mmCIF file of C-alpha atoms in Angstrom:
data_model
loop_
_atom_site.group_PDB
_atom_site.id
_atom_site.type_symbol
_atom_site.label_atom_id
_atom_site.label_comp_id
_atom_site.label_asym_id
_atom_site.label_seq_id
_atom_site.Cartn_x
_atom_site.Cartn_y
_atom_site.Cartn_z
ATOM 1 C CA ALA A 26 16.411 5.970 4.975
ATOM 2 C CA GLN A 27 12.632 6.805 5.432
ATOM 3 C CA SER A 28 10.300 5.359 7.869
ATOM 4 C CA VAL A 29 6.622 5.835 9.337
ATOM 5 C CA ALA A 30 5.470 5.413 12.735
ATOM 6 C CA GLN A 31 1.842 5.006 13.585
ATOM 7 C CA PRO A 32 1.950 4.842 17.416
ATOM 8 C CA GLU A 33 -1.520 3.359 17.960
ATOM 9 C CA ASP A 34 -2.409 -0.234 16.769
ATOM 10 C CA GLN A 35 -6.071 0.682 17.400
ATOM 11 C CA VAL A 36 -8.253 3.706 17.839
ATOM 12 C CA ASN A 37 -11.666 3.569 19.302
ATOM 13 C CA VAL A 38 -14.245 6.328 18.749
ATOM 14 C CA ALA A 39 -17.884 6.506 19.110
ATOM 15 C CA GLU A 40 -20.075 7.308 16.127
ATOM 16 C CA GLY A 41 -20.399 11.082 15.652
ATOM 17 C CA ASN A 42 -17.324 12.057 17.610
ATOM 18 C CA PRO A 43 -14.135 13.536 15.844
ATOM 19 C CA LEU A 44 -11.450 10.989 15.113
ATOM 20 C CA THR A 45 -7.629 11.250 14.849
ATOM 21 C CA VAL A 46 -5.232 8.693 13.454
ATOM 22 C CA LYS A 47 -1.587 9.652 14.162
ATOM 23 C CA CYS A 48 1.248 9.317 11.754
ATOM 24 C CA THR A 49 4.984 10.648 12.129
ATOM 25 C CA TYR A 50 7.642 10.084 9.583
ATOM 26 C CA SER A 51 11.376 10.501 8.921
ATOM 27 C CA VAL A 52 12.624 11.116 5.340
ATOM 28 C CA SER A 53 15.525 12.932 3.753
ATOM 29 C CA GLY A 54 14.430 16.169 2.175
ATOM 30 C CA ASN A 55 11.032 16.975 1.574
ATOM 31 C CA PRO A 56 8.273 14.408 2.143
ATOM 32 C CA TYR A 57 5.392 13.185 -0.005
ATOM 33 C CA LEU A 58 2.823 11.918 2.449
ATOM 34 C CA PHE A 59 -0.192 9.608 1.822
ATOM 35 C CA TRP A 60 -3.084 7.910 3.628
ATOM 36 C CA TYR A 61 -4.580 4.756 2.340
ATOM 37 C CA VAL A 62 -7.471 2.821 3.923
ATOM 38 C CA GLN A 63 -7.815 -1.065 3.690
ATOM 39 C CA TYR A 64 -11.200 -2.828 4.254
ATOM 40 C CA PRO A 65 -11.187 -6.541 5.065
ATOM 41 C CA ASN A 66 -10.194 -8.791 2.135
ATOM 42 C CA ARG A 67 -9.639 -5.702 -0.006
ATOM 43 C CA GLY A 68 -6.474 -3.885 -1.358
ATOM 44 C CA LEU A 69 -5.549 -0.412 -0.090
ATOM 45 C CA GLN A 70 -7.531 2.468 -1.298
ATOM 46 C CA PHE A 71 -6.039 5.962 -1.673
ATOM 47 C CA LEU A 72 -7.569 8.752 0.711
ATOM 48 C CA LEU A 73 -5.380 11.689 0.382
ATOM 49 C CA LYS A 74 -1.931 12.942 -0.095
ATOM 50 C CA TYR A 75 0.292 15.888 0.755
ATOM 51 C CA ILE A 76 2.842 16.905 -2.035
ATOM 52 C CA THR A 77 3.049 20.607 -1.682
ATOM 53 C CA GLY A 78 1.159 23.620 -0.750
ATOM 54 C CA ASP A 79 -1.456 23.899 1.778
ATOM 55 C CA ASN A 80 -0.713 22.119 5.078
ATOM 56 C CA LEU A 81 -4.241 20.986 5.214
ATOM 57 C CA VAL A 82 -5.274 18.603 2.715
ATOM 58 C CA LYS A 83 -8.902 17.104 2.189
ATOM 59 C CA GLY A 84 -9.584 13.678 0.869
ATOM 60 C CA SER A 85 -12.254 11.154 0.194
ATOM 61 C CA TYR A 86 -15.023 10.544 2.593
ATOM 62 C CA GLY A 87 -14.797 13.504 4.555
ATOM 63 C CA PHE A 88 -11.294 12.934 5.677
ATOM 64 C CA GLU A 89 -8.518 15.489 5.930
ATOM 65 C CA ALA A 90 -4.875 15.564 7.209
ATOM 66 C CA GLU A 91 -2.610 18.194 8.331
ATOM 67 C CA PHE A 92 1.047 18.125 7.356
ATOM 68 C CA ASN A 93 3.125 19.727 10.435
ATOM 69 C CA LYS A 94 6.923 19.920 9.134
ATOM 70 C CA SER A 95 8.244 20.953 12.634
ATOM 71 C CA GLN A 96 6.523 17.868 14.272
ATOM 72 C CA THR A 97 7.122 15.661 11.195
ATOM 73 C CA SER A 98 3.563 14.456 11.466
ATOM 74 C CA PHE A 99 0.802 13.836 9.151
ATOM 75 C CA HIS A 100 -2.228 12.930 11.296
ATOM 76 C CA LEU A 101 -5.488 11.839 9.791
ATOM 77 C CA LYS A 102 -8.713 13.391 10.970
ATOM 78 C CA LYS A 103 -12.483 13.535 10.444
ATOM 79 C CA PRO A 104 -14.845 15.835 12.309
ATOM 80 C CA SER A 105 -17.675 13.168 12.798
ATOM 81 C CA ALA A 106 -16.986 9.401 12.575
ATOM 82 C CA LEU A 107 -19.329 6.798 10.963
ATOM 83 C CA VAL A 108 -19.484 3.200 11.788
ATOM 84 C CA SER A 109 -18.461 2.556 8.254
ATOM 85 C CA ASP A 110 -15.116 4.307 8.671
ATOM 86 C CA SER A 111 -13.933 1.235 10.664
ATOM 87 C CA ALA A 112 -11.171 -0.215 8.821
ATOM 88 C CA LEU A 113 -7.285 -0.342 8.729
ATOM 89 C CA TYR A 114 -5.419 2.887 7.987
ATOM 90 C CA PHE A 115 -1.917 3.129 6.492
ATOM 91 C CA CYS A 116 0.245 6.161 6.574
ATOM 92 C CA ALA A 117 3.015 6.058 3.906
ATOM 93 C CA VAL A 118 6.039 8.581 3.140
ATOM 94 C CA SER A 119 8.473 8.899 0.193
ATOM 95 C CA SER A 120 11.068 11.539 -0.383
ATOM 96 C CA ALA A 121 10.275 14.156 -3.101
ATOM 97 C CA GLY A 122 10.261 13.035 -6.462
ATOM 98 C CA SER A 123 10.418 9.292 -5.307
ATOM 99 C CA TYR A 124 7.826 6.604 -6.461
ATOM 100 C CA ILE A 125 8.772 4.305 -3.596
ATOM 101 C CA PRO A 126 6.706 4.949 -0.482
ATOM 102 C CA THR A 127 7.303 3.269 3.002
ATOM 103 C CA PHE A 128 4.181 2.270 4.816
ATOM 104 C CA GLY A 129 3.436 2.246 8.435
ATOM 105 C CA ARG A 130 2.079 -0.667 10.221
ATOM 106 C CA GLY A 131 -1.419 0.396 10.152
ATOM 107 C CA THR A 132 -3.973 1.628 12.623
ATOM 108 C CA SER A 133 -7.215 -0.292 13.291
ATOM 109 C CA LEU A 134 -9.998 2.331 13.574
ATOM 110 C CA ILE A 135 -13.197 1.003 15.242
ATOM 111 C CA VAL A 136 -16.133 3.330 15.325
ATOM 112 C CA HIS A 137 -18.737 2.064 17.708
ATOM 113 C CA PRO A 138 -22.565 2.956 17.323
ATOM 114 C CA GLU B 30 -12.974 2.281 -15.114
ATOM 115 C CA ALA B 31 -11.869 -1.119 -14.145
ATOM 116 C CA GLY B 32 -9.679 -1.413 -11.188
ATOM 117 C CA VAL B 33 -6.286 -3.299 -10.740
ATOM 118 C CA VAL B 34 -7.067 -7.094 -11.166
ATOM 119 C CA GLN B 35 -5.284 -9.949 -9.582
ATOM 120 C CA SER B 36 -5.578 -13.587 -9.587
ATOM 121 C CA PRO B 37 -5.913 -15.784 -7.962
ATOM 122 C CA ARG B 38 -7.520 -14.322 -4.700
ATOM 123 C CA TYR B 39 -6.340 -17.251 -2.514
ATOM 124 C CA LYS B 40 -3.635 -19.886 -2.980
ATOM 125 C CA ILE B 41 -2.816 -22.767 -0.600
ATOM 126 C CA ILE B 42 0.472 -24.819 -1.555
ATOM 127 C CA GLU B 43 2.786 -27.165 0.164
ATOM 128 C CA LYS B 44 6.448 -25.681 0.796
ATOM 129 C CA LYS B 45 8.817 -26.331 -1.974
ATOM 130 C CA GLN B 46 6.154 -25.981 -4.698
ATOM 131 C CA PRO B 47 6.025 -23.053 -7.078
ATOM 132 C CA VAL B 48 3.320 -20.634 -7.382
ATOM 133 C CA ALA B 49 2.603 -17.704 -9.659
ATOM 134 C CA PHE B 50 0.516 -14.484 -9.163
ATOM 135 C CA TRP B 51 -1.011 -12.510 -11.982
ATOM 136 C CA CYS B 52 -1.726 -8.690 -12.156
ATOM 137 C CA ASN B 53 -3.600 -6.568 -14.724
ATOM 138 C CA PRO B 54 -3.042 -2.819 -13.884
ATOM 139 C CA ILE B 55 -5.459 -0.098 -14.698
ATOM 140 C CA SER B 56 -5.537 0.701 -18.454
ATOM 141 C CA GLY B 57 -2.799 3.325 -19.270
ATOM 142 C CA HIS B 58 -0.910 3.028 -16.080
ATOM 143 C CA ASN B 59 2.784 2.600 -16.940
ATOM 144 C CA THR B 60 3.959 2.033 -13.505
ATOM 145 C CA LEU B 61 3.382 -1.325 -11.849
ATOM 146 C CA TYR B 62 4.315 -2.398 -8.139
ATOM 147 C CA TRP B 63 4.461 -5.711 -6.412
ATOM 148 C CA TYR B 64 4.195 -5.650 -2.688
ATOM 149 C CA ARG B 65 4.152 -8.203 0.187
ATOM 150 C CA GLN B 66 2.108 -7.542 3.094
ATOM 151 C CA ASN B 67 2.619 -9.772 6.147
ATOM 152 C CA LEU B 68 -0.107 -9.982 8.939
ATOM 153 C CA GLY B 69 -0.099 -6.975 11.064
ATOM 154 C CA GLN B 70 2.216 -4.977 8.784
ATOM 155 C CA GLY B 71 2.090 -2.507 6.000
ATOM 156 C CA PRO B 72 3.053 -3.460 2.433
ATOM 157 C CA GLU B 73 6.568 -3.798 1.520
ATOM 158 C CA LEU B 74 7.899 -3.258 -1.925
ATOM 159 C CA LEU B 75 9.377 -6.208 -3.786
ATOM 160 C CA ILE B 76 9.712 -4.732 -7.416
ATOM 161 C CA ARG B 77 8.713 -1.636 -9.324
ATOM 162 C CA TYR B 78 8.253 -1.611 -13.309
ATOM 163 C CA GLU B 79 8.179 1.337 -15.489
ATOM 164 C CA ASN B 80 6.516 0.051 -18.759
ATOM 165 C CA GLU B 81 8.482 -3.457 -19.174
ATOM 166 C CA GLU B 82 11.649 -2.470 -17.412
ATOM 167 C CA ALA B 83 12.122 -3.421 -13.615
ATOM 168 C CA VAL B 84 13.419 -0.162 -12.232
ATOM 169 C CA ASP B 85 13.762 -1.206 -8.461
ATOM 170 C CA ASP B 86 14.022 -4.768 -7.454
ATOM 171 C CA SER B 87 16.458 -4.479 -4.687
ATOM 172 C CA GLN B 88 13.964 -6.065 -2.147
ATOM 173 C CA LEU B 89 12.919 -8.924 -4.314
ATOM 174 C CA PRO B 90 14.524 -12.281 -2.979
ATOM 175 C CA LYS B 91 16.160 -13.164 -6.337
ATOM 176 C CA ASP B 92 16.925 -16.756 -5.239
ATOM 177 C CA ARG B 93 13.422 -17.787 -5.232
ATOM 178 C CA PHE B 94 11.345 -14.909 -6.585
ATOM 179 C CA SER B 95 11.101 -13.662 -10.116
ATOM 180 C CA ALA B 96 8.739 -11.271 -12.008
ATOM 181 C CA GLU B 97 8.223 -10.383 -15.465
ATOM 182 C CA ARG B 98 6.158 -7.630 -17.449
ATOM 183 C CA LEU B 99 6.696 -8.654 -21.051
ATOM 184 C CA LYS B 100 4.598 -6.060 -22.853
ATOM 185 C CA GLY B 101 4.483 -3.484 -20.305
ATOM 186 C CA VAL B 102 0.858 -4.316 -19.246
ATOM 187 C CA ASP B 103 0.137 -7.183 -17.040
ATOM 188 C CA SER B 104 2.634 -8.813 -14.835
ATOM 189 C CA THR B 105 3.496 -12.140 -13.188
ATOM 190 C CA LEU B 106 5.274 -12.605 -9.895
ATOM 191 C CA LYS B 107 6.549 -16.164 -9.309
ATOM 192 C CA ILE B 108 7.919 -18.006 -6.283
ATOM 193 C CA GLN B 109 9.960 -21.301 -6.532
ATOM 194 C CA PRO B 110 10.414 -22.993 -4.395
ATOM 195 C CA ALA B 111 8.004 -21.545 -1.778
ATOM 196 C CA GLU B 112 8.963 -21.603 1.873
ATOM 197 C CA LEU B 113 6.672 -21.315 5.197
ATOM 198 C CA GLY B 114 7.959 -17.687 5.582
ATOM 199 C CA ASP B 115 6.414 -16.691 2.203
ATOM 200 C CA SER B 116 2.844 -16.852 3.656
ATOM 201 C CA ALA B 117 1.668 -13.311 3.103
ATOM 202 C CA VAL B 118 -0.894 -11.338 0.959
ATOM 203 C CA TYR B 119 0.835 -10.456 -2.480
ATOM 204 C CA LEU B 120 -0.552 -7.002 -3.651
ATOM 205 C CA CYS B 121 -0.294 -5.329 -6.953
ATOM 206 C CA ALA B 122 -0.730 -1.738 -7.513
ATOM 207 C CA SER B 123 -0.358 0.669 -10.442
ATOM 208 C CA SER B 124 0.084 4.356 -11.003
ATOM 209 C CA PRO B 125 -0.001 6.516 -14.249
ATOM 210 C CA GLY B 126 3.851 7.047 -14.109
ATOM 211 C CA PRO B 127 6.582 9.478 -13.664
ATOM 212 C CA GLY B 128 5.676 13.144 -14.017
ATOM 213 C CA THR B 129 2.014 12.439 -12.921
ATOM 214 C CA SER B 130 0.299 11.683 -9.604
ATOM 215 C CA TYR B 131 2.160 9.701 -6.920
ATOM 216 C CA GLU B 132 -0.744 7.927 -5.442
ATOM 217 C CA GLN B 133 -1.028 4.236 -6.104
ATOM 218 C CA TYR B 134 -4.006 2.111 -7.076
ATOM 219 C CA PHE B 135 -4.203 -1.311 -5.457
ATOM 220 C CA GLY B 136 -5.695 -4.614 -6.376
ATOM 221 C CA PRO B 137 -7.422 -6.932 -3.823
ATOM 222 C CA GLY B 138 -4.214 -8.980 -3.313
ATOM 223 C CA THR B 139 -3.556 -12.888 -3.359
ATOM 224 C CA ARG B 140 -3.583 -14.334 -0.006
ATOM 225 C CA LEU B 141 -0.770 -17.102 -0.033
ATOM 226 C CA THR B 142 -0.715 -19.794 2.538
ATOM 227 C CA VAL B 143 2.339 -22.256 2.410
ATOM 228 C CA THR B 144 1.792 -25.397 4.623
#
């Protein structure tokens, strides 16, 4: 079985400061990892993915994530947060070659002006 | 390019009534997913279609839920009869299909309230 843990229900950060949203996973074999963002009353929007290759992946809106196999983590990062980044962020994992991801519970990111 | 379209956006029904949700995926996307998202949770897969074939429906409560994708394009998810516990947001997503990218494109969802 595959699973995702997002240990923080909420992350608070000041605008301009770096942000990190944590994600750890469990899966059989190699993982496919994803981050999605959800704004109020909207569907999930794809941010970035790790399938293979470079452990540091870059995505939309200046976000990036680092795949760490030994720690089974895929933390989402951004060097300088914007108020408009405030949203709900979901990490998801699937086993390699699978099209069925398991999503975490989500982390609410609040960026204060 | 138009995104995934879902309707209705909101639905309020009494328990034991039927309800249906409609989804039109991104043009050319062969794979279609239906998810249920409960408050404070991530989406949970109900069913996945490859074209018109349901290839993963193990999480679909088949006693009351049904789905179809007759021509391999748009899809309908039905609940009959609805229960109080069915209150949730029902999300539809699509992706190009096997052998391509793995990310999914989500619609805005239908928020169902069962009273």
